Short mmCIF file of C-alpha atoms (C1' of nucleotides) in Angstrom, two decimals:
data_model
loop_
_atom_site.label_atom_id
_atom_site.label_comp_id
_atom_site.label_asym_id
_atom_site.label_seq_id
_atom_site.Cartn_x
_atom_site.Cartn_y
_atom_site.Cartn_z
CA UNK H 1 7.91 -16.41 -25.88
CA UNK H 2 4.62 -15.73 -26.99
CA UNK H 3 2.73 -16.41 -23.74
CA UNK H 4 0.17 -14.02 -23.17
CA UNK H 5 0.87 -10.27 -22.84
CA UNK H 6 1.35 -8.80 -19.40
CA UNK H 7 -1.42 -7.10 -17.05
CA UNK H 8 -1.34 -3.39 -16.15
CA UNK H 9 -0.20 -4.04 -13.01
CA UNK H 10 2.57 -6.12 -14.52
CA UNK H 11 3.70 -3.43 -16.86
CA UNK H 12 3.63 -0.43 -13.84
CA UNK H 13 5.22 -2.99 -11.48
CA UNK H 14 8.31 -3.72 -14.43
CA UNK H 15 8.38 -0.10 -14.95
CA UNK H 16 9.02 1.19 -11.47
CA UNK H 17 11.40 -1.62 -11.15
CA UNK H 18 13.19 -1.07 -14.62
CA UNK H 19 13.86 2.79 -12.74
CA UNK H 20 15.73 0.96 -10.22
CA UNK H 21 15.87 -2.70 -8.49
CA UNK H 22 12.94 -2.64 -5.41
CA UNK H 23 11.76 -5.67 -2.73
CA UNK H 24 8.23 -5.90 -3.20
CA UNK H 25 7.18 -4.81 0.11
CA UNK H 26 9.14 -1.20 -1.00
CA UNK H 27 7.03 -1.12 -3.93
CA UNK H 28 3.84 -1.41 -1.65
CA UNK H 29 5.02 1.58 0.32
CA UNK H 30 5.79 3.30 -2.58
CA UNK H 31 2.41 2.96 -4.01
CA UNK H 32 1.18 3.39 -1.27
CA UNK H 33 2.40 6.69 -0.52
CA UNK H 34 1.90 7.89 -4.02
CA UNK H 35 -1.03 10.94 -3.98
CA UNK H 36 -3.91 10.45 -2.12
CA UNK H 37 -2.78 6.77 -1.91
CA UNK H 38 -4.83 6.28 -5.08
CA UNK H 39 -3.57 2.57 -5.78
CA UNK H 40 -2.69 0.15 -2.68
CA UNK H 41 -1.61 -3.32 -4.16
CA UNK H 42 -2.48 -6.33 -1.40
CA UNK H 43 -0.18 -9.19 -0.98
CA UNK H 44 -2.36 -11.04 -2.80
CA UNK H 45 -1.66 -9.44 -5.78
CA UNK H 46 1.70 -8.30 -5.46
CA UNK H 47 3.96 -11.03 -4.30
CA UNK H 48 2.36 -13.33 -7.18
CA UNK H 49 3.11 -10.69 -9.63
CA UNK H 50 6.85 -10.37 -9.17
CA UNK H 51 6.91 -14.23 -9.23
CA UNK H 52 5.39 -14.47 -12.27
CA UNK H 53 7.49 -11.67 -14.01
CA UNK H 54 10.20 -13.69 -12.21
CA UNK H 55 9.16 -16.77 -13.91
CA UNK H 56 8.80 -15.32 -17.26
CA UNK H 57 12.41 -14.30 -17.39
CA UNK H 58 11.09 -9.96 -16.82
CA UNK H 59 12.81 -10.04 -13.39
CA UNK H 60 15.40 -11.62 -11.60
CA UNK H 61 15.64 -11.80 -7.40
CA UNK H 62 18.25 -12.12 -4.99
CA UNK H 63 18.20 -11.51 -1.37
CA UNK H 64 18.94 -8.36 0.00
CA UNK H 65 19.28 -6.47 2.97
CA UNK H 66 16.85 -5.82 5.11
CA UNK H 67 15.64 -3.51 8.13
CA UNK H 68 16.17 -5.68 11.10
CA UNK H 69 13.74 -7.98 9.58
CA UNK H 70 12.94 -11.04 7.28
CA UNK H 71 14.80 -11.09 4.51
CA UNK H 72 13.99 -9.41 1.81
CA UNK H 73 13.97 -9.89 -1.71
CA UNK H 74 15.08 -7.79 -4.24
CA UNK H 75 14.23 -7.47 -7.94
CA UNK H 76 15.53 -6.27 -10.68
CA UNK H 77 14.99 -5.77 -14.26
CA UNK H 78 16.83 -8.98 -16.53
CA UNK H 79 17.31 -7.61 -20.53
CA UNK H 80 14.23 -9.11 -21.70
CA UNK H 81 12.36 -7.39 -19.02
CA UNK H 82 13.76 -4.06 -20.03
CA UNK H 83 13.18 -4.75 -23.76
CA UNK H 84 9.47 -5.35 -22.50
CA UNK H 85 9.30 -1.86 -20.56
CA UNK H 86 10.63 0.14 -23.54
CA UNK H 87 8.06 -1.53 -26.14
CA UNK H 88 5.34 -1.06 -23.63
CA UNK H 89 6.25 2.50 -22.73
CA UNK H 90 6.87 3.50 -26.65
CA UNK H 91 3.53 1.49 -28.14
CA UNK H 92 1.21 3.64 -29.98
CA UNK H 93 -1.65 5.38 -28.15
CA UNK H 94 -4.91 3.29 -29.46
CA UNK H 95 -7.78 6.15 -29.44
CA UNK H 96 -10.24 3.55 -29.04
CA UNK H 97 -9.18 2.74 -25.26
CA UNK H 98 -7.55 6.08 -24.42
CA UNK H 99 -10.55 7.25 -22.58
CA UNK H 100 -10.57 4.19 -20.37
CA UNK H 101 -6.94 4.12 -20.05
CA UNK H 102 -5.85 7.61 -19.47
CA UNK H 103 -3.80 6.72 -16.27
CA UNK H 104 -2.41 3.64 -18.01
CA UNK H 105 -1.61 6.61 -20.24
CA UNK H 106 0.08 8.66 -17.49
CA UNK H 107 2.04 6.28 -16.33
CA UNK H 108 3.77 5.69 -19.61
CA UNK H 109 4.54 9.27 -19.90
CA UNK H 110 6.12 9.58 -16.68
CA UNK H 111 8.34 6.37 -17.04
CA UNK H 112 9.27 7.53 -20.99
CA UNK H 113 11.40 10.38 -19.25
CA UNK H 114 14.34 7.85 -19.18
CA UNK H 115 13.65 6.29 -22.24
CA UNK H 116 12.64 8.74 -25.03
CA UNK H 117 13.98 11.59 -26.81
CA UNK H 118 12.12 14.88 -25.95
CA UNK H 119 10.44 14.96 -29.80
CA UNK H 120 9.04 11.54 -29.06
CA UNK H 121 7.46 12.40 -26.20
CA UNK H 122 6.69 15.46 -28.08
CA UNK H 123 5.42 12.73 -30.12
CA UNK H 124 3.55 10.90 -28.00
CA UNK H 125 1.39 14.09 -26.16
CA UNK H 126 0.18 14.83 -29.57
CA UNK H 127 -1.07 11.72 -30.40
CA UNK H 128 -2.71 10.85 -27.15
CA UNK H 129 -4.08 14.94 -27.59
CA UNK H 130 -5.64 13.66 -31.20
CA UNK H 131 -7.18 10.84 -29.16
CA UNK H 132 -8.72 12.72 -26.80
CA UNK H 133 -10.35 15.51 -29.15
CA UNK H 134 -11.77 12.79 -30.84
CA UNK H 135 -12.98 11.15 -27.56
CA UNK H 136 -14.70 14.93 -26.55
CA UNK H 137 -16.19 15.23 -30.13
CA UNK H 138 -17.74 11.78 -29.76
CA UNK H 139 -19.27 12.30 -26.54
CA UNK H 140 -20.05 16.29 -27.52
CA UNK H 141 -22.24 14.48 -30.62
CA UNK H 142 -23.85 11.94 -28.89
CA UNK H 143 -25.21 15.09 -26.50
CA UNK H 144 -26.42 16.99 -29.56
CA UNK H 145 -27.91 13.84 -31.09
CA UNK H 146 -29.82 12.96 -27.62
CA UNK H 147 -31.58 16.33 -26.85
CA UNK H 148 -31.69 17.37 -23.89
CA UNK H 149 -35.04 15.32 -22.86
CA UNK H 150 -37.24 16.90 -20.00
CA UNK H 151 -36.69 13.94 -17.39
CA UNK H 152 -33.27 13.45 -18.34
CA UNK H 153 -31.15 16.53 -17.16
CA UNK H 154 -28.81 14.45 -14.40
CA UNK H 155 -27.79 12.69 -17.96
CA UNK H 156 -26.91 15.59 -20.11
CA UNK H 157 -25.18 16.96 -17.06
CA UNK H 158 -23.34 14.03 -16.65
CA UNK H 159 -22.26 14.10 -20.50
CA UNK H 160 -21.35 17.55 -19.48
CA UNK H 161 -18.82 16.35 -16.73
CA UNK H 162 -17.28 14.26 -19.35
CA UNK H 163 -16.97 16.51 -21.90
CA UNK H 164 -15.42 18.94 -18.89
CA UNK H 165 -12.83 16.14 -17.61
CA UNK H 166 -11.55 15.11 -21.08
CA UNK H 167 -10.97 18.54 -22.26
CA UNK H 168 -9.12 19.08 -19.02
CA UNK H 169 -6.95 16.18 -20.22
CA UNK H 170 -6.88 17.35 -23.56
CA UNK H 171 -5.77 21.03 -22.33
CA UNK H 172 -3.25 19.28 -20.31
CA UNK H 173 -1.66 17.48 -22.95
CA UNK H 174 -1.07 21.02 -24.81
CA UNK H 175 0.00 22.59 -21.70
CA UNK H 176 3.05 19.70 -21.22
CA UNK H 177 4.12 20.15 -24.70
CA UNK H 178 4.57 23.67 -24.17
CA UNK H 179 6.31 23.51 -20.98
CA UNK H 180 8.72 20.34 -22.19
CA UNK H 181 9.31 23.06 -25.05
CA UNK H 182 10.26 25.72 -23.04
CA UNK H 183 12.74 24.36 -20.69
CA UNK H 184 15.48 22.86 -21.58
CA UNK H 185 16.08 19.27 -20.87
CA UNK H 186 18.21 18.77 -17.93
CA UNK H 187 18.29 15.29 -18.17
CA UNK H 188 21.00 12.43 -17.84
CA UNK H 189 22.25 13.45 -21.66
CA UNK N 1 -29.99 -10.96 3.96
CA UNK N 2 -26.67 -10.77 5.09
CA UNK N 3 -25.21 -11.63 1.77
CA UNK N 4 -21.97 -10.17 0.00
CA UNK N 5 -22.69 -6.43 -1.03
CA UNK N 6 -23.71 -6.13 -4.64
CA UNK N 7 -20.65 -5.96 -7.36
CA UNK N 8 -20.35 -2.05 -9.36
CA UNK N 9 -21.61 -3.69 -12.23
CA UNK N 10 -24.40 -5.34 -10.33
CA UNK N 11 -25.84 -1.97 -8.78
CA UNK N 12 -25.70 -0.52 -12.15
CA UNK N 13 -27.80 -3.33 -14.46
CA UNK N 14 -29.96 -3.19 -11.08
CA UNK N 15 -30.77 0.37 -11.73
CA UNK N 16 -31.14 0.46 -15.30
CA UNK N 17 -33.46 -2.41 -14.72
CA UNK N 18 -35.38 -0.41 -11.56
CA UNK N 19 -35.74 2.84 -14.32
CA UNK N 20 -37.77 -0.04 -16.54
CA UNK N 21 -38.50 -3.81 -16.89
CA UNK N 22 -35.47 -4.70 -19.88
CA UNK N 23 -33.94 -7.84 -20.79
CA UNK N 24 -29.98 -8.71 -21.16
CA UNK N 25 -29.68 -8.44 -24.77
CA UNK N 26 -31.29 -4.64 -24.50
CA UNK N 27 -29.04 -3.84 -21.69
CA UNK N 28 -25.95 -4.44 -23.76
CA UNK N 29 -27.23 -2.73 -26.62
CA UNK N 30 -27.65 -0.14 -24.08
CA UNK N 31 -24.66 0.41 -22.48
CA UNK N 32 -22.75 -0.26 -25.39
CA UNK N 33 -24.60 3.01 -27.36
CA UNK N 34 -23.78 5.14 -23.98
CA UNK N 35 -21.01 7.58 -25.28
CA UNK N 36 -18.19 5.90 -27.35
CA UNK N 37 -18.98 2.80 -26.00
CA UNK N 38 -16.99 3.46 -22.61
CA UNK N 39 -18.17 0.07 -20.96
CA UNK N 40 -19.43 -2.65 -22.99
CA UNK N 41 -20.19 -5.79 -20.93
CA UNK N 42 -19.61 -9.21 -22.26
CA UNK N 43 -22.03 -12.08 -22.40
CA UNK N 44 -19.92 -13.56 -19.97
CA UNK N 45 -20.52 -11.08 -17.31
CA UNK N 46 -23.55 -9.74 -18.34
CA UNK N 47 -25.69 -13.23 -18.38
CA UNK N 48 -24.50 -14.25 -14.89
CA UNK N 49 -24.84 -11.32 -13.54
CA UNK N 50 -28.66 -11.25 -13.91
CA UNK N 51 -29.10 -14.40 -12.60
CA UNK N 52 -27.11 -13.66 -9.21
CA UNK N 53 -29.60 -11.00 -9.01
CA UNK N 54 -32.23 -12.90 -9.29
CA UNK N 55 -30.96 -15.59 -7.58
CA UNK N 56 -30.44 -13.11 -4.34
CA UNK N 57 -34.10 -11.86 -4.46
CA UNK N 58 -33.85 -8.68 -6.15
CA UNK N 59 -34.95 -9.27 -9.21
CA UNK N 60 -37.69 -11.17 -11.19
CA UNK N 61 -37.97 -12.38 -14.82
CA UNK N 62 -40.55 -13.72 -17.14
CA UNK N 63 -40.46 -14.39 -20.65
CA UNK N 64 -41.06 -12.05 -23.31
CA UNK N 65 -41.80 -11.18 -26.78
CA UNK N 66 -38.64 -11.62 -29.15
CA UNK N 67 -38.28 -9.68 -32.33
CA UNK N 68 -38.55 -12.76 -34.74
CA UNK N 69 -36.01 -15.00 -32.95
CA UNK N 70 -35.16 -16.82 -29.15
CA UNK N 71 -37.48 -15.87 -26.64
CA UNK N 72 -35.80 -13.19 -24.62
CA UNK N 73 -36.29 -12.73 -20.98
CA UNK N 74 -37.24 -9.80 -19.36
CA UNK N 75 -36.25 -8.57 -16.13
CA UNK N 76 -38.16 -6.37 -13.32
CA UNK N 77 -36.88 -5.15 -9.78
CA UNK N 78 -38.64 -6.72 -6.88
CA UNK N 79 -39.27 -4.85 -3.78
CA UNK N 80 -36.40 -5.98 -2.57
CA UNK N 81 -34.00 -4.76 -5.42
CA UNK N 82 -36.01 -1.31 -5.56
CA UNK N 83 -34.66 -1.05 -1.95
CA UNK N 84 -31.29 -2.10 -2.65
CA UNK N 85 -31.04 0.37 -5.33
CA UNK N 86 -32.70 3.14 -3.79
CA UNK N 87 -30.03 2.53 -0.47
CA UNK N 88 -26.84 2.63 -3.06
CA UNK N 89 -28.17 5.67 -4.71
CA UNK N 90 -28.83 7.46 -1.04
CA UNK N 91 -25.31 6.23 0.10
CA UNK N 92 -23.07 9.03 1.73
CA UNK N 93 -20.21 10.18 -0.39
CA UNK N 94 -16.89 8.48 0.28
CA UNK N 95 -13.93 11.05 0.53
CA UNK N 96 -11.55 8.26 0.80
CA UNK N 97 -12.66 6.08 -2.63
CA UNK N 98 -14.00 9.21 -4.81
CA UNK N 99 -11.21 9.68 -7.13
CA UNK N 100 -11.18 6.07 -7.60
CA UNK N 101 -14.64 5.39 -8.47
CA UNK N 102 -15.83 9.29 -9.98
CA UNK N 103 -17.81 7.30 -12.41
CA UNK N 104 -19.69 5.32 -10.36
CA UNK N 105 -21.02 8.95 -8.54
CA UNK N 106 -21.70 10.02 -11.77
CA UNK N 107 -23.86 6.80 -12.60
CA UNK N 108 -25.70 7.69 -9.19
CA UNK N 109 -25.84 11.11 -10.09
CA UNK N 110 -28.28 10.10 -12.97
CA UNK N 111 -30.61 7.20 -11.17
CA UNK N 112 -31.36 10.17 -8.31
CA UNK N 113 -33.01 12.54 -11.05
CA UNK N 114 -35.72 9.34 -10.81
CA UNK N 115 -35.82 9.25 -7.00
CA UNK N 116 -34.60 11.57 -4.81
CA UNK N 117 -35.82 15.75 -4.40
CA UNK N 118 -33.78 18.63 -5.13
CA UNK N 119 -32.54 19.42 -2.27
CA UNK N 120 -30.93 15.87 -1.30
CA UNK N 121 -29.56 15.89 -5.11
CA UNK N 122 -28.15 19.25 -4.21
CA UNK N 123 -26.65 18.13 -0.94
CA UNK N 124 -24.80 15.14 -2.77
CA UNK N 125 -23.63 17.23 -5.02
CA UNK N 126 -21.91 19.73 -2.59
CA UNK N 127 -20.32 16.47 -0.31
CA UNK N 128 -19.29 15.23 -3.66
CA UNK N 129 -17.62 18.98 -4.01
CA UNK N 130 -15.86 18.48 -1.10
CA UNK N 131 -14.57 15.29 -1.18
CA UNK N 132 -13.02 16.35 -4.85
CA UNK N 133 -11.62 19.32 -3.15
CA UNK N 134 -10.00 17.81 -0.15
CA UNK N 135 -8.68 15.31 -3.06
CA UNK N 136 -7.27 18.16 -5.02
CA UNK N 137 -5.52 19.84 -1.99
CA UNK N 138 -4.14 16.41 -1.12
CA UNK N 139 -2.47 15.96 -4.70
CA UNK N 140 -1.30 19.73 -4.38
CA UNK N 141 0.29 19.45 -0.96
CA UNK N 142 2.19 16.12 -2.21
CA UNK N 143 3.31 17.97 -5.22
CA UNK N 144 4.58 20.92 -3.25
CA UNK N 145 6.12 18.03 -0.78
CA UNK N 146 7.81 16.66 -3.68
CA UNK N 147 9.89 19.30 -4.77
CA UNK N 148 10.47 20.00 -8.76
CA UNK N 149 13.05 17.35 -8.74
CA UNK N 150 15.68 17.70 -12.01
CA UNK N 151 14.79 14.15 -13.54
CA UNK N 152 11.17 13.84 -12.36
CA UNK N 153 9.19 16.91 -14.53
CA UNK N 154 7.15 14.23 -16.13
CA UNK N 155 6.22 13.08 -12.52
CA UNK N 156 5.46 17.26 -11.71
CA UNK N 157 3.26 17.14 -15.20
CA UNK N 158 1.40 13.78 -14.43
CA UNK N 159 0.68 15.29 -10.69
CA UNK N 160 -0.52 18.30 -12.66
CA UNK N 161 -2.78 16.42 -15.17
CA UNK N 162 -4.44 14.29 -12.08
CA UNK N 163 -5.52 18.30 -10.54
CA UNK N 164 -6.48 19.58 -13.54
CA UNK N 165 -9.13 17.01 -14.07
CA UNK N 166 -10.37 16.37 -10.49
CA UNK N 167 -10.18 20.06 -10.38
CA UNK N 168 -12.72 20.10 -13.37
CA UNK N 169 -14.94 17.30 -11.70
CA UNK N 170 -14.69 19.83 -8.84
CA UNK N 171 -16.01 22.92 -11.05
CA UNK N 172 -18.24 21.01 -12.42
CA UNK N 173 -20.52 20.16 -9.49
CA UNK N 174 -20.68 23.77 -8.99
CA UNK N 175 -21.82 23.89 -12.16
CA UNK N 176 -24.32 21.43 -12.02
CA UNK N 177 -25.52 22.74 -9.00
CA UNK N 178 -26.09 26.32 -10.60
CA UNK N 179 -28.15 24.14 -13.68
CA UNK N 180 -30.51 22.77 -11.34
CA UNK N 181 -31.03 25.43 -8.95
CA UNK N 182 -31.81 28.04 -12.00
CA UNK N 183 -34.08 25.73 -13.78
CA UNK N 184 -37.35 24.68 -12.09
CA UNK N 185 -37.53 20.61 -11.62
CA UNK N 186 -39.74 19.66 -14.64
CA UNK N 187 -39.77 16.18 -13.77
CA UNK N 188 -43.30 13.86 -12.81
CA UNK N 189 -43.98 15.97 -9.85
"C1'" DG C 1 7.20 -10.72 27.07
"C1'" DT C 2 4.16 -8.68 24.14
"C1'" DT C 3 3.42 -5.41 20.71
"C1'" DT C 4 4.97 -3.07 16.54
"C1'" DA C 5 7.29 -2.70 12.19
"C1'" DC C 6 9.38 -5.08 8.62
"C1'" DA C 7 8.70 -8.54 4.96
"C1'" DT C 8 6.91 -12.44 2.27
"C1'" DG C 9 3.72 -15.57 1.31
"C1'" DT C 10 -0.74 -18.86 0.68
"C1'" DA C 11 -5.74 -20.36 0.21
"C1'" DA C 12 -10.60 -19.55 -0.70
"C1'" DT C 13 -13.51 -17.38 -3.32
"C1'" DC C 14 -15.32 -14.59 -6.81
"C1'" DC C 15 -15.72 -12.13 -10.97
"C1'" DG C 16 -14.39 -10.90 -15.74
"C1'" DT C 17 -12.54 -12.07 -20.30
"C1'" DT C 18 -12.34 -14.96 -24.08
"C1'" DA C 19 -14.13 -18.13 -26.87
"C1'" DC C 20 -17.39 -21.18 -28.06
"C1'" DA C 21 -22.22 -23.23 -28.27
"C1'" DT C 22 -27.05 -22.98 -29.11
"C1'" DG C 23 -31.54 -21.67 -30.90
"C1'" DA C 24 -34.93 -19.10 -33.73
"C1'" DT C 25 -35.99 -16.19 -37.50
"C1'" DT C 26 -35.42 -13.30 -41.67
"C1'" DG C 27 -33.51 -12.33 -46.08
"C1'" DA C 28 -30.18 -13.11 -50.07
"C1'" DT U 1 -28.98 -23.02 -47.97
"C1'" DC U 2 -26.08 -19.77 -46.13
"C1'" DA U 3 -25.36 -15.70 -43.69
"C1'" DA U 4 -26.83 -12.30 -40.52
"C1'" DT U 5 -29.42 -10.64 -36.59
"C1'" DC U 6 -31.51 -11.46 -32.37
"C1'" DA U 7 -30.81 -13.66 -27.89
"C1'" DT U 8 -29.07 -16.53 -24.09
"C1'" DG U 9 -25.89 -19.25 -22.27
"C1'" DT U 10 -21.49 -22.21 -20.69
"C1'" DA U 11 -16.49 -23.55 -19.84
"C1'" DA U 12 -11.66 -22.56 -19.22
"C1'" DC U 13 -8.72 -19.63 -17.37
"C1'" DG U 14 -6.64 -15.93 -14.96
"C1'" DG U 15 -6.12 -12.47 -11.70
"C1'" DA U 16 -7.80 -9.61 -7.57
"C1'" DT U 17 -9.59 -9.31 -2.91
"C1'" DT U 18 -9.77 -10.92 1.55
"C1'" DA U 19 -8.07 -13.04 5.21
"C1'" DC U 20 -4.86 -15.59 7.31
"C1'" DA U 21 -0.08 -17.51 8.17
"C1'" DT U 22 4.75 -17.01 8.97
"C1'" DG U 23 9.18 -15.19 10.29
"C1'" DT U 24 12.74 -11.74 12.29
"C1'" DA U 25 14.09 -8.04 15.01
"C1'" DA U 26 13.68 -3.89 17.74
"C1'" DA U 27 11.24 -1.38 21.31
"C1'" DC U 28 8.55 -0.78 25.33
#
DNA sequence: GTTTACATGTAATCCGTTACATGATTGA
DNA sequence: TCAATCATGTAACGGATTACATGTAAAC
């Protein structure tokens, strides 16, 4: 019960699973094919993963079809496991971490479609836009505090790039709320 | 010679340490003052960290002066590690890993202003421009791929957010570029 | 009959986190 | 003397990467 909380990858791989039972080496191709191929998951890590979900009660397995191939195995998503999803995807954004774990971030957001009621997502991109204003003011201070010294321009330029890329996030966050607003949710209601 | 390339975390101590002699107590202060303490390195990592690089020739440390308490020791690059540094720093930009690891150009970004002229800064710059932008067209084909599907507008939102921001990484070399072409190179010349 | 795609797994190694230990000095 | 600051370190543990192993079936 209270063993220690799950990884990242834990909590994405539960997710996309909780969305609908996968075999592990579908949820490598999925990854794999998501934009740009940004995350690739090696055996390594991803077979012991499942088993350890598995093994913690988050997942159960049985064999399933496969391709003309070894058989596969195919997971799914046991009560507790779903219970675990839902108070990972609805946990309150920390501002102290939100700059480090903005994708973390995004990832939540996209699985809370099937989860959440529009105002707590509504909810939800507020709070992680407080987060990041705060994160842009921090860094926007520390440039005014550290002026801009002669042999140190590639470092205020860098601050710069954050400052850029957060508010980007920080736009974006607006931006969502507005378009969530507009159109009407279609949704499995 | 033919060891294991040097960790992230390694190159970066390595060039804070080639930009002036410091010991690991400093370097944590350090990094954990950059802006809203983004990375903050444990003793754990930090201590054995220094040692491997030491250990593997590239750097050197003596004892020094403690401010009223346990002798602290003080590290200095070798030749060895001054080469090592300067090689990571020169490194050509990777299209494939540069959404991934954005940071870690940025942290290269700053140890050129010590060691590299305009022109070659200027020239990473524009490959790191186009590696962003053959990113962002990547993420913009998928999403155009991957039609507007009725239950996925979070997914169409998230794919949104991720070319927003690498889009303002992308306007931001311009950017930088502009900076240092307008303002003459004050630096130690 | 050998390669390719499908599919799951294991073992070595390495690094980071967490938590604790240690040691010296200053100040309450 | 007790706490706080400065400063370096170690031990347990866990998870990721890398590389390799294994197994089935279709295709060439």
């Amino acid at each position: 019960m209270t063993s220690r909380p799950l990884t990242d990858f834990e909590q994405i791989l539960l997710g996309i699973i909780a969305a609908g039972p996968s075999s592990g080496y579908a949820l490598k191709k999925d990854l794999a094919a998501s934009p740009a191929g940004v995350y690739q998951p090696s055996s390594g890590a991803l077979y012991p993963a499942l088993r350890r979900l598995e093994r913690s009660g988050l997942l159960r397995s049985e064999p399933g079809v496969s391709a003309g191939s070894r058989p596969r195995r195919v997971y799914h998503v046991t009560a507790a496991g779903q219970a675990a999803h839902e108070q990972w995807v609805r946990a309150a954004v920390d501002p102290a971490t939100v700059a480090r774990d903005l994708g973390l971030h995004l990832m939540r957001f996209v699985f809370m479609e099937r989860l959440l009621p529009p105002d707590q997502v509504a909810a939800f991109l507020a709070s992680l836009g407080h987060a990041l204003e705060a994160f842009v003011a921090g860094v926007e201070q520390y440039r005014r505090e550290h002026e801009p010294d002669a042999g140190r321009r590639h470092q205020g330029l860098a601050l710069e790039h954050g400052i850029a890329v957060y508010r980007a996030s920080l736009d974006w966050t607006e931006h969502a709320q507005r378009v969530l607003a507009a159109e009407p949710a279609a949704g499995q209601r």
